[in-house]
Coordinates of C-alpha atoms and ligand atoms in Angstrom, one line a residue:
X243 CA 28.0 -16.7 -35.8
X244 CA 25.5 -14.3 -34.7
X245 CA 22.7 -15.5 -32.4
X246 CA 20.7 -12.4 -33.1
X247 CA 20.2 -10.5 -36.3
X248 CA 23.1 -8.2 -37.0
X249 CA 20.9 -5.2 -37.1
X250 CA 19.0 -4.9 -33.9
X251 CA 16.8 -2.3 -35.8
X252 CA 15.1 -5.2 -37.6
X253 CA 13.6 -6.5 -34.4
X254 CA 12.3 -4.7 -31.3
X255 CA 10.7 -1.7 -33.2
X256 CA 7.5 -1.4 -31.4
X257 CA 5.1 1.5 -30.8
X258 CA 6.5 4.6 -29.0
X259 CA 5.0 6.6 -26.1
X260 CA 3.2 9.5 -27.7
X261 CA 1.1 10.9 -24.8
X262 CA 1.3 11.0 -21.1
X263 CA -1.8 12.0 -18.9
X264 CA -1.4 12.7 -15.2
X265 CA -4.8 13.0 -13.4
X266 CA -4.9 13.6 -9.6
X267 CA -8.2 12.4 -8.1
X268 CA -9.8 12.4 -4.6
X269 CA -11.7 9.6 -3.2
X270 CA -13.9 9.7 -0.1
X271 CA -12.2 8.1 2.9
X272 CA -13.6 7.3 6.4
X273 CA -12.2 9.0 9.4
X274 CA -9.7 6.3 10.3
X275 CA -7.1 6.7 13.0
X276 CA -3.4 5.9 13.1
X277 CA -0.2 7.0 14.6
X278 CA 0.1 10.0 12.3
X279 CA -3.5 11.3 13.2
X280 CA -6.7 10.9 11.3
X281 CA -7.4 10.2 7.6
X282 CA -8.8 13.3 5.8
X283 CA -12.3 13.1 4.2
X284 CA -10.6 12.4 1.0
X285 CA -7.6 10.2 0.0
X286 CA -5.6 11.4 -3.0
X287 CA -4.5 9.2 -5.8
X288 CA -2.9 10.1 -9.1
X289 CA -3.8 8.1 -12.3
X290 CA -1.3 8.0 -15.1
X291 CA -2.2 7.1 -18.7
X292 CA 0.6 6.4 -21.2
X293 CA -0.6 6.2 -25.0
X294 CA 1.5 4.9 -27.8
X295 CA 1.7 6.1 -31.3
X296 CA -0.5 3.2 -32.4
X297 CA -3.1 3.9 -29.9
X298 CA -2.4 1.4 -27.0
X299 CA -3.1 2.8 -23.6
X300 CA -1.3 1.7 -20.4
X301 CA -2.6 2.8 -17.0
X302 CA -1.4 3.0 -13.4
X303 CA -2.3 4.5 -10.0
X304 CA -0.1 5.8 -7.2
X305 CA -0.6 7.6 -3.9
X306 CA -1.5 11.3 -4.7
X307 CA 0.7 14.1 -3.8
X308 CA 1.3 17.3 -5.7
X309 CA 5.0 16.9 -5.6
X310 CA 4.8 13.5 -7.3
X311 CA 2.5 14.9 -9.8
X312 CA 5.1 17.8 -10.4
X313 CA 7.8 15.3 -10.8
X314 CA 5.9 13.3 -13.3
X315 CA 5.3 16.5 -15.3
X316 CA 9.1 17.3 -15.1
X317 CA 9.9 13.8 -16.3
X318 CA 7.5 14.1 -19.3
X319 CA 10.4 14.8 -21.8
X320 CA 12.2 11.5 -20.6
X321 CA 9.0 9.4 -21.5
X322 CA 7.5 10.9 -24.6
X323 CA 9.1 9.3 -27.8
X324 CA 10.4 6.3 -25.8
X325 CA 9.9 2.7 -26.2
X326 CA 7.8 1.2 -23.4
X327 CA 10.0 -2.0 -23.3
X328 CA 13.1 -0.1 -22.4
X329 CA 12.4 0.0 -18.7
X330 CA 16.0 -0.1 -17.6
X331 CA 16.9 2.9 -19.8
X332 CA 13.9 4.8 -18.4
X333 CA 14.8 4.2 -14.7
X334 CA 18.4 5.1 -15.4
X335 CA 17.2 8.3 -17.0
X336 CA 15.0 9.2 -14.2
X337 CA 17.6 8.7 -11.5
X338 CA 20.0 10.7 -13.5
X339 CA 17.5 13.5 -13.8
X340 CA 16.2 13.5 -10.1
X341 CA 19.2 12.1 -8.2
X342 CA 19.0 9.0 -6.1
X343 CA 16.7 9.2 -3.0
X344 CA 17.9 8.2 0.3
X345 CA 16.2 6.2 3.1
X346 CA 15.7 9.6 5.0
X347 CA 13.5 10.9 2.1
X348 CA 11.1 8.4 3.1
X349 CA 10.1 10.5 6.2
X350 CA 8.8 9.4 9.6
X351 CA 5.1 9.0 8.8
X352 CA 3.5 5.4 8.3
X353 CA 3.6 6.0 4.6
X354 CA 6.5 6.6 2.2
X355 CA 7.1 10.1 1.1
X356 CA 9.7 9.6 -1.6
X357 CA 9.1 10.9 -5.0
X358 CA 11.2 9.1 -7.6
X359 CA 10.0 5.5 -6.4
X360 CA 6.5 6.7 -6.9
X361 CA 7.3 8.2 -10.3
X362 CA 9.0 5.0 -11.6
X363 CA 6.4 2.7 -10.2
X364 CA 3.7 4.8 -12.1
X365 CA 5.6 4.6 -15.4
X366 CA 6.7 1.0 -15.0
X367 CA 3.2 -0.3 -14.3
X368 CA 1.7 1.8 -17.2
X369 CA 4.4 0.4 -19.5
X370 CA 3.8 -3.2 -18.3
X371 CA 0.2 -2.6 -19.1
X372 CA 1.2 -1.5 -22.6
X373 CA 3.5 -4.4 -23.1
X374 CA 0.9 -6.9 -21.9
X375 CA -1.5 -5.6 -24.5
X376 CA 1.0 -5.8 -27.3
X377 CA 2.0 -9.4 -26.4
X378 CA -1.7 -10.2 -25.6
X379 CA -0.6 -11.5 -22.1
X380 CA -1.6 -10.5 -18.5
X381 CA 1.0 -8.6 -16.5
X382 CA 1.5 -11.7 -14.3
X383 CA 3.0 -13.5 -17.3
X384 CA 5.6 -10.6 -17.7
X385 CA 6.7 -11.1 -14.1
X386 CA 7.5 -14.8 -14.6
X387 CA 4.0 -16.3 -14.7
X388 CA 1.2 -17.4 -12.6
X389 CA 1.9 -19.3 -9.2
X390 CA -1.7 -19.1 -8.1
X391 CA -5.1 -18.2 -9.6
X392 CA -6.3 -15.9 -6.9
X393 CA -4.5 -13.7 -4.3
X394 CA -5.6 -13.8 -0.7
X395 CA -5.9 -10.5 1.2
X396 CA -6.4 -9.9 5.0
X397 CA -9.2 -7.8 6.7
X398 CA -7.6 -4.5 7.6
X399 CA -9.2 -3.0 10.7
X400 CA -9.0 0.5 11.9
X401 CA -9.9 2.4 15.0
X402 CA -12.2 5.1 13.6
X403 CA -14.6 7.8 14.4
X404 CA -18.2 7.6 13.3
X405 CA -18.7 8.6 9.5
X406 CA -18.1 7.8 6.0
X407 CA -15.6 10.5 4.9
X408 CA -16.2 12.9 2.2
X409 CA -17.8 15.7 4.3
X410 CA -16.1 16.2 7.6
X411 CA -18.1 14.8 10.5
X412 CA -20.8 13.4 8.2
X413 CA -23.0 11.1 10.1
X414 CA -24.0 7.6 9.3
X415 CA -26.6 7.1 6.7
X416 CA -29.3 4.9 8.2
X417 CA -30.5 3.4 4.9
X418 CA -27.2 1.6 4.4
X419 CA -26.9 -2.1 5.1
X420 CA -24.2 -4.7 5.6
X421 CA -20.5 -3.6 5.3
X422 CA -21.6 -0.3 3.7
X423 CA -23.2 0.5 7.1
X424 CA -20.7 -1.1 9.3
X425 CA -17.9 1.0 7.5
X426 CA -19.5 4.0 8.9
X427 CA -19.7 2.8 12.5
X428 CA -17.4 4.2 15.2
X429 CA -14.8 1.8 16.5
X430 CA -12.9 3.2 19.4
X431 CA -12.7 0.2 21.8
X432 CA -12.2 -3.6 21.6
X433 CA -16.0 -4.2 21.2
X434 CA -16.2 -1.8 18.1
X435 CA -13.1 -3.5 16.6
X436 CA -14.6 -6.9 17.1
X437 CA -17.9 -5.8 15.3
X438 CA -15.9 -4.2 12.5
X439 CA -13.8 -7.4 12.0
X440 CA -17.1 -9.6 11.9
X441 CA -18.7 -7.2 9.3
X442 CA -15.6 -7.0 7.0
X443 CA -15.0 -10.8 7.0
X444 CA -18.6 -11.5 6.4
X445 CA -18.7 -9.2 3.5
X446 CA -15.2 -10.2 1.9
X447 CA -14.6 -13.7 3.2
X448 CA -11.1 -12.7 4.6
X449 CA -9.4 -15.4 6.6
X450 CA -6.6 -13.3 8.2
X451 CA -7.0 -10.0 10.2
X452 CA -4.8 -7.0 10.9
X453 CA -5.5 -4.2 13.3
X454 CA -3.9 -0.9 12.7
X455 CA -2.9 0.4 16.0
X456 CA -0.9 3.5 17.2
X457 CA -4.1 5.6 17.8
X458 CA -4.8 4.7 21.5
X459 CA -2.8 3.8 24.5
X460 CA -1.1 0.3 24.2
X461 CA -3.4 -1.1 26.9
X462 CA -6.6 -0.4 24.8
X463 CA -5.0 -1.7 21.6
X464 CA -3.7 -4.8 23.2
X465 CA -7.0 -5.5 24.7
X466 CA -8.6 -5.1 21.2
X467 CA -6.1 -7.8 20.0
X468 CA -7.0 -10.1 22.9
X469 CA -10.7 -9.5 22.0
X470 CA -10.1 -10.4 18.4
X471 CA -8.2 -13.5 19.6
X472 CA -11.1 -14.5 21.8
X473 CA -13.6 -14.1 18.9
X474 CA -11.5 -15.3 15.9
X475 CA -8.2 -16.7 17.2
X476 CA -9.1 -20.3 16.5
X477 CA -10.0 -19.5 12.8
X478 CA -7.9 -16.7 11.6
X479 CA -4.4 -15.5 12.1
X480 CA -4.1 -12.1 13.5
X481 CA -1.6 -9.2 13.1
X482 CA -1.1 -5.9 14.7
X483 CA 0.6 -2.6 13.6
X484 CA 1.3 0.4 15.8
X485 CA 3.5 2.0 13.2
X486 CA 6.7 2.3 15.2
X487 CA 5.1 4.6 17.8
X488 CA 6.0 2.5 20.8
X489 CA 9.1 2.7 23.0
X490 CA 11.2 -0.5 23.1
X491 CA 10.2 -1.2 26.8
X492 CA 6.5 -0.7 25.8
X493 CA 6.9 -3.0 22.8
X494 CA 8.5 -5.7 24.9
X495 CA 5.8 -5.6 27.6
X496 CA 2.9 -5.7 25.2
X497 CA 4.7 -7.8 22.7
X498 CA 5.2 -10.5 25.3
X499 CA 1.5 -10.3 26.4
X500 CA 0.4 -10.8 22.7
X501 CA 3.0 -13.7 22.2
X502 CA 1.1 -16.7 21.0
X503 CA -1.8 -14.8 19.6
X504 CA -0.1 -13.0 16.8
X505 CA 0.9 -14.4 13.3
X506 CA 3.3 -11.3 13.2
X507 CA 3.7 -8.0 14.9
X508 CA 4.4 -5.1 12.5
X509 CA 6.6 -2.2 13.1
X510 CA 6.3 -2.2 17.0
X511 CA 9.3 0.0 17.3
X512 CA 11.1 2.6 15.2
X513 CA 14.3 1.8 13.3
X514 CA 16.2 -1.2 12.4
X515 CA 18.3 -1.3 15.6
X516 CA 15.3 -1.3 17.9
X517 CA 13.5 -3.9 15.7
X518 CA 16.5 -6.1 15.7
X519 CA 17.0 -5.9 19.5
X520 CA 13.3 -6.7 20.1
X521 CA 13.2 -9.5 17.6
X522 CA 15.8 -11.3 19.7
X523 CA 13.5 -11.1 22.7
X524 CA 10.1 -12.0 21.3
X525 CA 9.0 -15.3 19.8
X526 CA 6.6 -13.5 17.5
X527 CA 7.9 -12.8 14.0
X528 CA 8.4 -9.1 13.2
X529 CA 7.3 -7.4 10.0
X530 CA 8.0 -4.0 8.5
X531 CA 7.0 -1.5 6.0
X532 CA 8.8 1.3 8.0
X533 CA 12.4 0.3 8.8
X534 CA 13.6 -1.7 5.8
X535 CA 11.9 0.1 2.9
X536 CA 14.5 0.2 0.0
X537 CA 17.3 -1.9 -1.4
X538 CA 19.8 0.2 0.3
X539 CA 18.3 -0.8 3.7
X540 CA 18.9 -4.5 3.1
X541 CA 22.5 -4.9 4.1
X542 CA 21.8 -3.3 7.5
X543 CA 18.6 -5.2 7.9
X544 CA 20.6 -8.5 7.6
X545 CA 23.4 -7.4 9.8
X546 CA 20.9 -6.3 12.6
X547 CA 18.3 -9.0 12.0
X548 CA 15.7 -6.2 11.9
X549 CA 12.6 -8.2 10.7
X550 CA 11.3 -11.6 9.7
X551 CA 8.9 -10.2 7.0
X552 CA 9.3 -7.3 4.6
X553 CA 6.1 -5.8 3.5
X554 CA 6.8 -4.7 0.0
X555 CA 4.7 -2.1 -1.8
X556 CA 5.3 -1.7 -5.5
X557 CA 4.5 2.1 -5.2
X558 CA 7.3 2.5 -2.8
X559 CA 9.8 -0.1 -4.0
X560 CA 10.0 1.2 -7.6
X561 CA 7.5 -1.1 -9.2
X562 CA 6.5 -4.7 -9.9
X563 CA 9.8 -6.0 -11.1
X564 CA 11.7 -4.4 -8.3
X565 CA 9.2 -6.3 -5.9
X566 CA 10.0 -9.5 -7.8
X567 CA 13.8 -8.8 -7.3
X568 CA 13.0 -8.2 -3.6
X569 CA 11.3 -11.6 -3.2
X570 CA 14.5 -13.2 -4.4
X571 CA 16.6 -11.2 -2.0
X572 CA 14.2 -12.2 0.8
X573 CA 14.5 -15.8 -0.1
X574 CA 18.2 -15.6 0.0
X575 CA 18.5 -14.0 3.3
X576 CA 15.7 -16.1 4.9
X577 CA 13.1 -13.3 5.1
X578 CA 9.4 -13.7 4.0
X579 CA 7.8 -11.2 1.7
X580 CA 4.3 -9.9 1.9
X581 CA 2.5 -6.6 0.9
X582 CA 1.8 -3.3 2.4
X583 CA -1.2 -1.0 1.3
X584 CA -2.5 2.4 1.7
X585 CA -6.0 3.8 0.6
X586 CA -6.3 2.7 -3.1
X587 CA -8.6 1.9 -6.0
X588 CA -8.8 -0.9 -8.5
X589 CA -5.8 -0.1 -10.8
X590 CA -3.5 -0.4 -7.8
X591 CA -5.4 -3.5 -6.6
X592 CA -5.1 -5.2 -10.1
X593 CA -1.2 -4.5 -10.2
X594 CA -1.0 -5.9 -6.5
X595 CA -2.9 -9.0 -7.7
X596 CA -0.7 -9.5 -10.8
X597 CA 2.5 -9.2 -8.6
X598 CA 1.0 -11.4 -5.8
X599 CA 0.1 -14.1 -8.3
X600 CA 3.7 -14.2 -9.6
X601 CA 5.6 -14.3 -6.3
X602 CA 7.1 -17.7 -5.8
X603 CA 5.8 -17.9 -2.2
X604 CA 3.1 -16.3 -0.4
X605 CA 3.0 -17.3 3.3
X606 CA 0.7 -14.3 4.4
X607 CA -2.5 -12.8 3.0
X608 CA -1.7 -9.3 1.7
X609 CA -2.8 -6.0 3.1
X610 CA -5.4 -3.9 1.3
X611 CA -7.5 -0.8 2.3
X612 CA -9.9 -1.5 -0.5
X613 CA -13.0 -2.3 1.6
X614 CA -12.7 1.2 3.0
X615 CA -13.2 2.8 -0.4
X616 CA -16.5 3.2 -1.9
X617 CA -15.8 4.7 -5.5
X618 CA -14.0 3.1 -8.4
X619 CA -12.3 4.3 -11.6
X620 CA -12.3 1.0 -13.4
X621 CA -15.1 -0.1 -15.8
X622 CA -17.5 -2.5 -14.1
X623 CA -16.9 -1.1 -10.6
X624 CA -15.0 -2.6 -7.7
X625 CA -13.0 -5.8 -8.2
X626 CA -14.6 -8.8 -6.5
X627 CA -13.2 -10.7 -3.7
X628 CA -14.0 -14.5 -3.5
X629 CA -13.4 -16.0 -0.1
X630 CA -11.1 -13.2 0.7
X631 CA -9.1 -13.6 -2.4
X632 CA -9.0 -11.6 -5.7
X633 CA -8.9 -13.9 -8.9
X634 CA -6.1 -12.8 -11.2
X635 CA -7.5 -10.6 -14.1
X636 CA -7.4 -12.5 -17.3
X637 CA -7.3 -9.8 -19.9
X638 CA -4.1 -8.5 -21.5
X639 CA -1.9 -6.1 -19.4
X640 CA -3.4 -5.3 -16.1
X641 CA -6.8 -6.7 -17.3
X642 CA -8.7 -3.5 -16.0
X643 CA -10.1 -0.7 -18.1
X644 CA -10.2 2.9 -17.0
X645 CA -13.6 4.4 -16.7
X646 CA -13.1 7.9 -18.1
X647 CA -16.3 9.4 -16.7
X648 CA -15.4 8.3 -13.2
X649 CA -11.9 9.5 -13.6
X650 CA -13.3 13.0 -14.6
X651 CA -15.7 13.0 -11.7
X652 CA -13.0 12.1 -9.1
X653 CA -10.7 14.7 -10.7
X654 CA -13.4 17.3 -10.1
X655 CA -13.6 16.1 -6.5
X656 CA -9.8 16.6 -6.3
X657 CA -10.1 20.2 -7.4
X658 CA -12.9 20.9 -5.0
X659 CA -11.5 19.3 -1.9
X660 CA -8.5 21.6 -1.8
X661 CA -6.1 18.9 -0.6
X662 CA -2.8 18.5 -2.4
X663 CA -1.0 16.0 0.0
X664 CA -1.8 13.6 2.8
X665 CA -1.6 15.3 6.3
X666 CA -3.2 13.3 9.0
X667 CA -1.9 15.6 11.8
X668 CA -3.8 18.7 10.3
X669 CA -6.9 16.5 10.0
X670 CA -6.6 15.4 13.7
X671 CA -6.1 19.0 14.8
X672 CA -9.4 19.9 13.3
X673 CA -10.9 17.8 16.0
X674 CA -8.2 18.0 18.8
X675 CA -6.4 21.3 18.1
X676 CA -3.6 20.5 20.6
X677 CA -2.7 17.1 19.0
X678 CA 0.8 16.7 17.6
X679 CA 2.3 13.9 15.8
X680 CA 5.0 12.1 17.6
X681 CA 7.4 9.7 16.1
X682 CA 7.5 7.7 19.4
X683 CA 4.6 8.3 21.7
X684 CA 4.1 5.5 24.3
Ligands
GKR236 O1 -3.7 4.4 6.1 O2 -3.6 5.1 8.1 C1 -3.2 4.4 7.3 C2 -2.0 3.5 7.5 O3 -1.4 3.7 8.7 C3 -1.0 3.5 6.4 O4 -0.7 4.9 6.1 C4 0.3 2.8 6.6 O5 1.2 3.0 5.6 O6 -1.1 0.8 6.2 C5 0.1 1.2 6.4 C6 1.0 0.4 7.2 O7 0.8 -0.9 7.1 O8 1.7 0.9 8.0
MG237 MG1 2.6 -1.1 8.5

């Protein structure tokens, strides 16, 4: 007896992908500091649109880099004419075409520099958007269904120079109010960081706070965390992330000093070995988006006990379904899962929210850079936060619609800005010519 019709051709014949549009865009970004240097006046993103032969469009957004755009272009022939439901075949074809990437391809920067994971993430999310539209269900339902109605995020603070991005060195605009004004303020000491936290939490209702470190000496950054604890410690969990720029002895000294005030400490040191050793000495849980960043890293992570929390990112882990699989692995091995972020717009945020809503557990509020951005490419403008959380979009697919005019405008900005990849070292050298990125500095 056949459980399925004999001829699979009688089922599963859906629309096929007919067009792919790859649009690099540039969004203004404030002069934020981190271990790799300084954010450029523009952050780059790439928007991918897949259109089926019956006119359904699926969209996605990934970090912008000309190499990823070229790889997407090189993969065009693997995508056009294909069934958007056959994601396994698509992944297999991409890996066969590009070869597998190794953990080393990730690079030493705080962000992931691999290519194929980004390409697959872009295609997978756009296909899920199409599938959701065909089935008339939100993406969260394709990932297993909704475990929560809204997804909580954390305030993500940065040491920063004065200004708003867009034009290098642009000064504050006096007419701005609220967070729009605070976003432009300088924050280079504990006082500035506390003021930034207050303004961001007031505007978005966040109930957890993360400080990006690695920009100043550990003493200054630890003092900023102690100041945040003094101001918010009773109400909000706090986290700190120096992006692996501390030596093990430094991380031990300051990690001990911050014991008891942190919800978790993110990438205090470089590499799974150093993380595993430090983890045995500190009571604070350790999190990472730098040392355990792919499925290949999991066996060693478990052997060494490298971290307590893996910060997934669907752009880096190869999509939303891969992040769901990661959540299962985390559960199996006693790890928690949360989410990492880079500068991004609403398509990425919507994808993060669908994933966050489907995760079986969510012990920590997710990271997002969203408050630092001031432009949008989705119809209706920025997605709204309610009490620090984003309600899961209810429309079919991702539930957000691409604003074509805004896309064109930001594509023109991309062409005019002259950037083709993120390079925070070069940006820092425009202000401090002698500055050099160091993997481990203090
Ligand atoms: O945007 O400067 C930044 C961050 O440092 C980012 O690149 C990191 O990838 O947010 C990230 C992190 O949590 O490490
Ligand atoms: Mg991090």
